[in-house]
Amino acid sequence: MSRAAAELQTHIDALFPICRSITGQGLRQTLGYIADKIPLRIWEVPTGTAVLDWEIPPEWNVRHAAIYTLAGDRVVDFSQHNLHLVQYSEPVDRIVSREELDTHLHSLPNQPDLIPYRTAYYRRTWGFCLSHRDRLALTDDAYRVVIVSTLEPGSLSYGECFLPGASSDEVLFSSHCCHPSLANDNLSAISVAIELARGLAGRTRRLSYRFLFMPGTIGAITWLHFNRDAADRVRHGVVLSCLGDSAPLTYKRSRRGDAMIDRYIGRLMQDAGLADRVRPFIPMGYDERQYCSPGFNLPVGCLMRSPPGSFPEYHTSADNPGFLRLQSLTDSLELLERLISILENDAIWVRTNPYGEPQLGRRGLYAQQDNHDPSHCPGFDQETLLWVLNLADGQHSSFDMAELSGKSFMSVVAASAALAEEGLLAPTGLITADASGA
Ligand code: ZN
């Protein structure tokens, strides 16, 4: 197992048992874990704070929750599986008829062995989730329901890892971390984001990177509310979601559809033979909905494998670490590392002397092409060199050159570096403008 694979597995195993929600100790504990791995600033936004059109809800914490027979036997126990309790259940301690209890139970008749995941963040209620098989076994006339939870003024927590680069232009990676014991839906992306950030933290960076770990919807809304200036600096962004199942990668474009991030990831998907897995933007899914809302319209897409709701394990107890494939996690991480390599190297060059073709032989750049000894291979061929010389007009980025020439991006980068070393190309000072001109 590679080091990255081992780390990804460690994060999943460590975080799976924690009962996360959109607020509370489980969320804080998760952020604390991430903060041990990468530089993370943890923010606490008080209950009642207005954020865009929303308000930070009360903080929810649970000590205990169970359904007992009147004889005192536990028939459903939150300590056995934290999906058993509907998130944001209010405190209860009373005896209820089976009919009343039934209105508070959630199960999946078509998947009778699985526990569903249910939430009730913004309405006061309580409920339990259980397998349909266990539900059918509840035949007593009455049961005692005990939920020892608190819904009190507190705060919403989120984590922000900012890695400054030479440029203030930012790349945003965002993952939700509000789901309890669900592996593909939240932990896969969290663990990949930790490793991606860790790799970036240890290198010099041309661009600045911001990793957000926050509760879905309300977290992104909160961040956008307080970070309009930072949002203005986001040049590229990716929401990371289900990255560990066995499906091939899927990329959902930003609302703009033609942002540079859409072109970059579109190319990586094409290179991986996954062009048919690139989807248009739709206003459903994860926090790309918020980043791509009309007032922000940030260039943020979403990278995933199975889209949300499209796999039978989604939001059930079957979305556990056994459902994940380590190879899927490492492949997801590798694609993102290739993306970083493009982001860090895409540049706009201009010919220092734009008239005609410079004499390459004199500069040792022509002869090299006849040398087939791979130890002398400069990483590009003659055609790539000519493409770069032709397109280095200050209007084409390295990525544009790779697209137009059909040459690999890294060979264009290598050819540009060789030409720059000979003084034939100069940087324009522009990194790359976003396709929309924003
Ligand atoms: Zn979910």
Short mmCIF file of C-alpha atoms and ligand atoms in Angstrom, two decimals:
data_model
loop_
_atom_site.label_atom_id
_atom_site.label_comp_id
_atom_site.label_asym_id
_atom_site.label_seq_id
_atom_site.Cartn_x
_atom_site.Cartn_y
_atom_site.Cartn_z
CA MET A 1 0.00 0.00 0.00
CA SER A 2 1.37 3.44 -0.91
CA ARG A 3 1.92 6.02 1.80
CA ALA A 4 -0.96 8.14 0.42
CA ALA A 5 -3.28 5.11 0.44
CA ALA A 6 -2.36 4.28 4.02
CA GLU A 7 -3.00 7.87 5.11
CA LEU A 8 -6.35 8.01 3.33
CA GLN A 9 -7.40 4.79 5.04
CA THR A 10 -6.26 6.11 8.43
CA HIS A 11 -8.39 9.26 8.08
CA ILE A 12 -11.48 7.28 7.09
CA ASP A 13 -11.10 4.84 9.98
CA ALA A 14 -10.44 7.59 12.52
CA LEU A 15 -13.35 9.79 11.44
CA PHE A 16 -16.02 7.19 10.71
CA PRO A 17 -17.23 6.58 14.30
CA ILE A 18 -17.74 10.29 15.07
CA CYS A 19 -21.31 11.60 15.16
CA ARG A 20 -20.99 14.76 13.10
CA SER A 21 -23.78 17.18 12.38
CA ILE A 22 -24.00 20.76 11.10
CA THR A 23 -22.97 21.94 14.60
CA GLY A 24 -21.75 20.34 17.80
CA GLN A 25 -18.90 18.42 19.38
CA GLY A 26 -18.64 15.75 16.67
CA LEU A 27 -18.05 18.43 14.05
CA ARG A 28 -15.47 20.11 16.32
CA GLN A 29 -13.74 16.80 16.96
CA THR A 30 -13.55 16.21 13.20
CA LEU A 31 -12.04 19.65 12.62
CA GLY A 32 -9.62 19.00 15.49
CA TYR A 33 -8.48 15.82 13.73
CA ILE A 34 -7.94 17.70 10.47
CA ALA A 35 -6.08 20.46 12.33
CA ASP A 36 -3.58 17.84 13.54
CA LYS A 37 -2.72 17.05 9.91
CA ILE A 38 -2.74 20.42 8.14
CA PRO A 39 -2.68 24.08 9.21
CA LEU A 40 -6.35 24.72 9.93
CA ARG A 41 -8.07 27.74 11.37
CA ILE A 42 -11.28 26.76 13.10
CA TRP A 43 -14.01 29.38 13.14
CA GLU A 44 -16.98 29.45 15.50
CA VAL A 45 -20.01 31.44 14.38
CA PRO A 46 -22.57 32.02 17.18
CA THR A 47 -26.12 30.71 17.04
CA GLY A 48 -28.50 33.37 15.80
CA THR A 49 -25.96 35.09 13.52
CA ALA A 50 -27.61 36.15 10.27
CA VAL A 51 -25.77 34.76 7.24
CA LEU A 52 -27.12 35.73 3.82
CA ASP A 53 -30.80 34.72 4.01
CA TRP A 54 -30.17 32.19 6.80
CA GLU A 55 -29.49 32.12 10.51
CA ILE A 56 -26.97 29.99 12.42
CA PRO A 57 -29.10 27.35 14.18
CA PRO A 58 -28.83 26.24 17.78
CA GLU A 59 -25.97 23.88 18.50
CA TRP A 60 -27.01 20.23 18.78
CA ASN A 61 -25.31 17.69 20.99
CA VAL A 62 -26.42 14.23 22.08
CA ARG A 63 -25.43 12.23 25.13
CA HIS A 64 -27.76 9.29 24.79
CA ALA A 65 -30.70 8.08 22.75
CA ALA A 66 -32.58 4.80 22.80
CA ILE A 67 -35.95 3.13 22.49
CA TYR A 68 -36.74 0.74 25.35
CA THR A 69 -39.41 -1.85 25.90
CA LEU A 70 -41.46 -1.15 29.02
CA ALA A 71 -39.45 -3.97 30.60
CA GLY A 72 -36.31 -1.88 30.08
CA ASP A 73 -34.67 -3.67 27.13
CA ARG A 74 -33.03 -1.41 24.57
CA VAL A 75 -34.42 -2.14 21.13
CA VAL A 76 -32.78 0.78 19.29
CA ASP A 77 -29.60 2.30 20.66
CA PHE A 78 -27.78 5.38 19.35
CA SER A 79 -24.55 4.17 20.94
CA GLN A 80 -24.63 1.18 18.56
CA HIS A 81 -24.90 3.29 15.41
CA ASN A 82 -25.14 7.04 15.22
CA LEU A 83 -27.43 6.90 12.18
CA HIS A 84 -30.13 5.59 14.57
CA LEU A 85 -31.06 9.09 15.68
CA VAL A 86 -32.61 11.69 13.39
CA GLN A 87 -30.16 14.61 13.44
CA TYR A 88 -31.32 17.57 15.51
CA SER A 89 -33.78 15.42 17.49
CA GLU A 90 -35.03 17.35 20.50
CA PRO A 91 -34.85 15.87 24.00
CA VAL A 92 -37.62 13.40 24.91
CA ASP A 93 -38.29 11.06 27.80
CA ARG A 94 -41.70 9.47 27.75
CA ILE A 95 -43.78 6.42 27.06
CA VAL A 96 -45.45 6.43 23.67
CA SER A 97 -47.92 4.11 21.99
CA ARG A 98 -46.57 2.05 19.13
CA GLU A 99 -48.78 4.07 16.76
CA GLU A 100 -47.25 7.34 17.92
CA LEU A 101 -43.74 5.88 17.87
CA ASP A 102 -44.29 4.72 14.32
CA THR A 103 -44.81 8.31 13.14
CA HIS A 104 -41.27 9.04 14.41
CA LEU A 105 -39.56 6.05 12.78
CA HIS A 106 -37.73 5.94 9.45
CA SER A 107 -36.79 2.75 7.63
CA LEU A 108 -36.30 1.53 4.07
CA PRO A 109 -38.76 -1.21 3.09
CA ASN A 110 -36.85 -1.84 -0.14
CA GLN A 111 -33.51 -2.14 1.67
CA PRO A 112 -34.76 -3.86 4.83
CA ASP A 113 -31.33 -4.39 6.44
CA LEU A 114 -30.05 -0.83 6.14
CA ILE A 115 -30.44 2.10 8.52
CA PRO A 116 -31.33 5.32 6.70
CA TYR A 117 -29.78 8.74 7.44
CA ARG A 118 -32.30 11.48 8.25
CA THR A 119 -32.02 15.06 9.45
CA ALA A 120 -34.41 17.66 10.86
CA TYR A 121 -32.10 20.65 11.25
CA TYR A 122 -34.65 23.39 10.92
CA ARG A 123 -37.77 21.95 12.58
CA ARG A 124 -38.31 20.84 16.15
CA THR A 125 -39.05 17.14 16.21
CA TRP A 126 -37.46 13.83 17.12
CA GLY A 127 -37.10 10.51 15.40
CA PHE A 128 -35.22 7.27 15.06
CA CYS A 129 -33.89 5.46 12.01
CA LEU A 130 -33.66 1.71 11.95
CA SER A 131 -33.60 -1.22 9.60
CA HIS A 132 -37.01 -2.16 8.29
CA ARG A 133 -36.51 -5.66 9.72
CA ASP A 134 -36.00 -4.23 13.21
CA ARG A 135 -38.97 -1.94 12.77
CA LEU A 136 -41.26 -4.86 11.94
CA ALA A 137 -40.12 -6.53 15.14
CA LEU A 138 -41.51 -3.68 17.27
CA THR A 139 -44.85 -5.26 18.18
CA ASP A 140 -45.38 -4.10 21.76
CA ASP A 141 -48.27 -1.73 22.50
CA ALA A 142 -46.00 0.93 23.97
CA TYR A 143 -42.33 1.86 24.29
CA ARG A 144 -40.23 4.26 26.30
CA VAL A 145 -38.32 6.79 24.22
CA VAL A 146 -35.31 8.55 25.72
CA ILE A 147 -33.28 11.20 23.93
CA VAL A 148 -30.79 13.15 26.02
CA SER A 149 -29.86 15.91 23.62
CA THR A 150 -29.35 19.66 23.81
CA LEU A 151 -30.41 22.28 21.31
CA GLU A 152 -28.94 25.43 22.76
CA PRO A 153 -27.19 28.64 21.81
CA GLY A 154 -23.67 27.66 20.79
CA SER A 155 -21.94 27.99 17.46
CA LEU A 156 -21.42 26.56 14.03
CA SER A 157 -17.84 25.44 13.44
CA TYR A 158 -15.94 25.29 10.20
CA GLY A 159 -12.32 24.89 9.24
CA GLU A 160 -10.25 26.84 6.78
CA CYS A 161 -6.77 25.89 5.61
CA PHE A 162 -5.20 28.78 3.70
CA LEU A 163 -1.90 28.15 1.93
CA PRO A 164 -0.61 31.42 0.48
CA GLY A 165 1.28 31.41 -2.78
CA ALA A 166 3.26 33.96 -4.78
CA SER A 167 -0.02 35.20 -6.27
CA SER A 168 -3.10 36.17 -4.28
CA ASP A 169 -5.21 34.42 -6.94
CA GLU A 170 -6.91 31.58 -5.13
CA VAL A 171 -7.90 28.01 -5.75
CA LEU A 172 -10.74 26.81 -3.53
CA PHE A 173 -11.37 23.22 -2.48
CA SER A 174 -14.48 22.66 -0.44
CA SER A 175 -15.79 19.56 1.28
CA HIS A 176 -18.74 19.10 3.59
CA CYS A 177 -18.07 17.45 6.94
CA CYS A 178 -21.49 17.34 8.58
CA HIS A 179 -22.46 13.72 8.00
CA PRO A 180 -22.20 11.19 10.84
CA SER A 181 -21.00 7.67 10.07
CA LEU A 182 -21.13 7.91 6.27
CA ALA A 183 -17.97 7.09 4.39
CA ASN A 184 -18.30 7.91 0.72
CA ASP A 185 -20.59 10.87 1.33
CA ASN A 186 -18.24 13.19 3.23
CA LEU A 187 -15.32 11.16 4.61
CA SER A 188 -13.91 10.22 1.19
CA ALA A 189 -13.66 13.88 0.18
CA ILE A 190 -12.41 15.02 3.59
CA SER A 191 -9.58 12.49 3.54
CA VAL A 192 -8.60 13.28 -0.06
CA ALA A 193 -8.66 17.02 0.74
CA ILE A 194 -6.41 16.49 3.79
CA GLU A 195 -3.82 14.68 1.68
CA LEU A 196 -4.05 17.18 -1.17
CA ALA A 197 -3.56 20.07 1.27
CA ARG A 198 -0.72 18.27 3.00
CA GLY A 199 1.11 17.85 -0.30
CA LEU A 200 0.59 21.51 -1.17
CA ALA A 201 1.62 22.72 2.27
CA GLY A 202 5.04 21.15 1.77
CA ARG A 203 5.92 22.84 -1.53
CA THR A 204 6.38 26.30 -2.96
CA ARG A 205 3.21 27.59 -4.56
CA ARG A 206 2.55 30.01 -7.35
CA LEU A 207 -1.16 30.26 -6.53
CA SER A 208 -2.82 30.49 -3.13
CA TYR A 209 -4.99 27.59 -1.98
CA ARG A 210 -7.92 27.57 0.39
CA PHE A 211 -9.40 24.34 1.71
CA LEU A 212 -12.76 24.59 3.42
CA PHE A 213 -14.16 21.88 5.68
CA MET A 214 -17.66 22.80 6.69
CA PRO A 215 -21.20 21.70 7.20
CA GLY A 216 -23.12 21.40 3.94
CA THR A 217 -25.25 24.34 2.76
CA ILE A 218 -25.24 26.43 5.97
CA GLY A 219 -21.43 26.23 6.14
CA ALA A 220 -20.91 27.43 2.57
CA ILE A 221 -23.53 30.14 3.08
CA THR A 222 -21.73 31.25 6.25
CA TRP A 223 -18.34 31.32 4.54
CA LEU A 224 -19.70 33.27 1.57
CA HIS A 225 -21.41 35.72 3.92
CA PHE A 226 -18.14 36.56 5.69
CA ASN A 227 -15.77 36.23 2.73
CA ARG A 228 -17.05 38.24 -0.17
CA ASP A 229 -13.56 39.67 -0.64
CA ALA A 230 -11.96 36.23 -0.63
CA ALA A 231 -14.67 34.97 -2.97
CA ASP A 232 -13.61 37.71 -5.38
CA ARG A 233 -10.11 36.23 -5.45
CA VAL A 234 -11.28 32.68 -6.25
CA ARG A 235 -10.05 31.97 -9.76
CA HIS A 236 -10.75 28.24 -9.69
CA GLY A 237 -12.67 26.03 -7.32
CA VAL A 238 -13.74 22.45 -6.87
CA VAL A 239 -16.27 20.98 -4.49
CA LEU A 240 -15.11 17.50 -3.55
CA SER A 241 -17.77 14.94 -2.68
CA CYS A 242 -18.15 11.18 -3.11
CA LEU A 243 -14.61 10.19 -4.17
CA GLY A 244 -14.29 6.66 -2.85
CA ASP A 245 -16.87 4.43 -4.54
CA SER A 246 -16.11 2.18 -7.47
CA ALA A 247 -17.72 4.37 -10.17
CA PRO A 248 -15.44 6.31 -12.54
CA LEU A 249 -14.86 9.97 -11.76
CA THR A 250 -17.60 12.43 -12.64
CA TYR A 251 -17.07 16.16 -13.12
CA LYS A 252 -19.93 18.60 -12.90
CA ARG A 253 -19.06 21.89 -14.55
CA SER A 254 -19.43 25.26 -12.88
CA ARG A 255 -22.53 27.30 -13.66
CA ARG A 256 -20.41 29.32 -16.09
CA GLY A 257 -19.70 26.12 -17.98
CA ASP A 258 -16.61 27.53 -19.71
CA ALA A 259 -14.50 28.57 -16.73
CA MET A 260 -10.82 27.61 -16.82
CA ILE A 261 -11.48 24.99 -14.11
CA ASP A 262 -14.04 23.40 -16.45
CA ARG A 263 -11.49 23.33 -19.25
CA TYR A 264 -8.70 22.02 -17.00
CA ILE A 265 -10.69 19.20 -15.45
CA GLY A 266 -12.43 18.56 -18.78
CA ARG A 267 -9.02 17.87 -20.30
CA LEU A 268 -7.94 15.63 -17.43
CA MET A 269 -11.19 13.69 -17.76
CA GLN A 270 -10.67 13.39 -21.50
CA ASP A 271 -7.10 12.14 -20.99
CA ALA A 272 -8.48 9.55 -18.57
CA GLY A 273 -11.04 8.40 -21.17
CA LEU A 274 -13.87 9.89 -19.11
CA ALA A 275 -15.11 12.66 -21.40
CA ASP A 276 -18.63 11.21 -21.18
CA ARG A 277 -18.54 11.67 -17.38
CA VAL A 278 -18.38 15.48 -17.63
CA ARG A 279 -21.82 16.87 -16.80
CA PRO A 280 -23.40 20.30 -17.10
CA PHE A 281 -24.19 22.37 -14.02
CA ILE A 282 -27.48 21.74 -12.27
CA PRO A 283 -28.57 23.63 -9.12
CA MET A 284 -28.76 20.44 -7.04
CA GLY A 285 -26.01 18.47 -5.37
CA TYR A 286 -23.46 19.86 -2.91
CA ASP A 287 -22.11 23.32 -2.13
CA GLU A 288 -21.42 24.22 -5.75
CA ARG A 289 -25.06 25.36 -5.51
CA GLN A 290 -23.98 28.11 -3.14
CA TYR A 291 -20.71 29.09 -4.85
CA CYS A 292 -22.51 29.17 -8.19
CA SER A 293 -25.55 31.12 -6.95
CA PRO A 294 -26.17 34.12 -9.22
CA GLY A 295 -24.75 36.75 -6.82
CA PHE A 296 -21.41 34.91 -6.65
CA ASN A 297 -21.29 32.75 -9.79
CA LEU A 298 -17.81 31.56 -8.87
CA PRO A 299 -15.87 29.28 -11.21
CA VAL A 300 -16.47 26.24 -9.00
CA GLY A 301 -17.26 22.77 -10.29
CA CYS A 302 -17.78 19.50 -8.44
CA LEU A 303 -15.62 16.41 -8.64
CA MET A 304 -17.11 13.12 -7.52
CA ARG A 305 -17.45 9.52 -8.55
CA SER A 306 -21.10 8.53 -8.09
CA PRO A 307 -23.29 11.63 -8.01
CA PRO A 308 -25.34 12.08 -4.81
CA GLY A 309 -28.44 9.90 -4.64
CA SER A 310 -27.33 7.76 -7.59
CA PHE A 311 -26.06 4.74 -5.64
CA PRO A 312 -28.13 2.45 -3.40
CA GLU A 313 -25.78 2.88 -0.43
CA TYR A 314 -26.28 6.68 -0.45
CA HIS A 315 -27.46 8.04 2.93
CA THR A 316 -27.67 4.58 4.49
CA SER A 317 -25.61 2.46 6.86
CA ALA A 318 -24.22 0.68 3.78
CA ASP A 319 -22.14 3.79 3.03
CA ASN A 320 -19.46 2.57 5.42
CA PRO A 321 -15.68 2.13 5.05
CA GLY A 322 -16.22 -1.32 3.52
CA PHE A 323 -18.03 0.36 0.62
CA LEU A 324 -14.96 2.42 -0.29
CA ARG A 325 -12.18 1.30 -2.61
CA LEU A 326 -8.75 2.50 -1.68
CA GLN A 327 -7.81 2.56 -5.36
CA SER A 328 -10.70 4.96 -6.05
CA LEU A 329 -9.51 7.27 -3.29
CA THR A 330 -5.91 7.28 -4.51
CA ASP A 331 -6.98 7.75 -8.15
CA SER A 332 -9.14 10.71 -7.11
CA LEU A 333 -6.19 12.23 -5.27
CA GLU A 334 -3.92 11.68 -8.29
CA LEU A 335 -6.29 13.45 -10.65
CA LEU A 336 -6.39 16.42 -8.28
CA GLU A 337 -2.59 16.41 -8.09
CA ARG A 338 -2.48 16.55 -11.90
CA LEU A 339 -4.90 19.46 -11.72
CA ILE A 340 -2.55 21.26 -9.31
CA SER A 341 0.31 20.63 -11.69
CA ILE A 342 -1.66 22.38 -14.47
CA LEU A 343 -2.74 25.22 -12.16
CA GLU A 344 0.81 25.80 -11.02
CA ASN A 345 2.33 25.69 -14.50
CA ASP A 346 -0.22 27.32 -16.77
CA ALA A 347 1.25 30.63 -17.85
CA ILE A 348 1.03 33.19 -20.63
CA TRP A 349 4.27 33.71 -22.52
CA VAL A 350 5.23 36.19 -25.18
CA ARG A 351 7.99 36.01 -27.80
CA THR A 352 10.80 38.47 -27.07
CA ASN A 353 11.28 38.80 -30.83
CA PRO A 354 8.04 37.87 -32.52
CA TYR A 355 9.24 38.16 -36.16
CA GLY A 356 9.71 34.89 -38.00
CA GLU A 357 11.11 31.74 -36.58
CA PRO A 358 14.21 32.06 -34.42
CA GLN A 359 17.20 30.00 -35.45
CA LEU A 360 16.88 27.06 -33.12
CA GLY A 361 19.95 25.16 -34.28
CA ARG A 362 22.24 27.95 -33.12
CA ARG A 363 20.73 27.63 -29.66
CA GLY A 364 20.98 23.84 -29.48
CA LEU A 365 17.22 23.51 -29.62
CA TYR A 366 17.06 22.03 -33.09
CA ALA A 367 19.78 19.40 -32.86
CA GLN A 368 18.25 17.89 -29.77
CA GLN A 369 15.29 16.74 -31.78
CA ASP A 370 17.42 14.32 -33.78
CA ASN A 371 18.83 12.79 -30.67
CA HIS A 372 16.78 9.74 -29.81
CA ASP A 373 18.72 8.91 -26.70
CA PRO A 374 16.04 9.26 -24.01
CA SER A 375 18.61 10.53 -21.52
CA HIS A 376 18.89 13.62 -23.71
CA CYS A 377 15.14 13.96 -24.18
CA PRO A 378 14.18 17.45 -23.10
CA GLY A 379 10.53 16.44 -22.61
CA PHE A 380 9.19 17.90 -25.83
CA ASP A 381 9.53 17.41 -29.56
CA GLN A 382 10.23 19.77 -32.43
CA GLU A 383 6.54 20.27 -33.20
CA THR A 384 5.79 21.32 -29.64
CA LEU A 385 8.59 23.87 -29.83
CA LEU A 386 7.15 25.31 -33.05
CA TRP A 387 3.64 25.43 -31.60
CA VAL A 388 4.87 27.32 -28.56
CA LEU A 389 6.89 29.76 -30.69
CA ASN A 390 3.87 30.37 -32.84
CA LEU A 391 1.35 30.83 -30.05
CA ALA A 392 3.49 32.80 -27.59
CA ASP A 393 1.77 36.06 -28.49
CA GLY A 394 0.54 36.96 -25.02
CA GLN A 395 -2.93 35.78 -25.97
CA HIS A 396 -2.50 32.05 -25.46
CA SER A 397 -1.79 30.23 -22.23
CA SER A 398 0.27 27.07 -22.05
CA PHE A 399 -3.00 25.22 -21.64
CA ASP A 400 -4.38 26.83 -24.82
CA MET A 401 -1.23 25.74 -26.63
CA ALA A 402 -1.65 22.16 -25.44
CA GLU A 403 -5.29 22.19 -26.55
CA LEU A 404 -4.54 23.67 -29.96
CA SER A 405 -1.50 21.52 -30.67
CA GLY A 406 -2.78 18.26 -29.20
CA LYS A 407 0.53 18.03 -27.34
CA SER A 408 0.64 17.16 -23.66
CA PHE A 409 0.45 20.09 -21.27
CA MET A 410 3.71 19.16 -19.57
CA SER A 411 5.56 18.99 -22.90
CA VAL A 412 4.35 22.52 -23.68
CA VAL A 413 5.58 23.61 -20.24
CA ALA A 414 8.98 21.97 -20.87
CA ALA A 415 9.31 23.54 -24.33
CA SER A 416 8.35 26.97 -22.95
CA ALA A 417 10.93 26.65 -20.17
CA ALA A 418 13.63 25.71 -22.69
CA LEU A 419 12.73 28.68 -24.91
CA ALA A 420 12.62 31.03 -21.92
CA GLU A 421 16.05 29.83 -20.88
CA GLU A 422 17.35 30.87 -24.31
CA GLY A 423 15.73 34.26 -23.87
CA LEU A 424 13.23 33.62 -26.66
CA LEU A 425 10.15 33.80 -24.43
CA ALA A 426 9.30 36.06 -21.53
CA PRO A 427 6.49 35.76 -19.01
CA THR A 428 3.71 38.32 -19.42
CA GLY A 429 3.08 38.64 -15.72
CA LEU A 430 -0.38 37.22 -16.29
CA ILE A 431 -0.91 33.82 -14.83
CA THR A 432 -4.01 32.91 -16.73
CA ALA A 433 -7.15 34.89 -17.05
CA ASP A 434 -10.33 33.01 -16.43
CA ALA A 435 -12.18 32.14 -19.58
CA SER A 436 -15.08 34.40 -18.68
CA GLY A 437 -12.75 37.36 -18.22
CA ALA A 438 -13.89 37.69 -14.59
ZN ZN B 1 -25.19 13.64 1.95
#
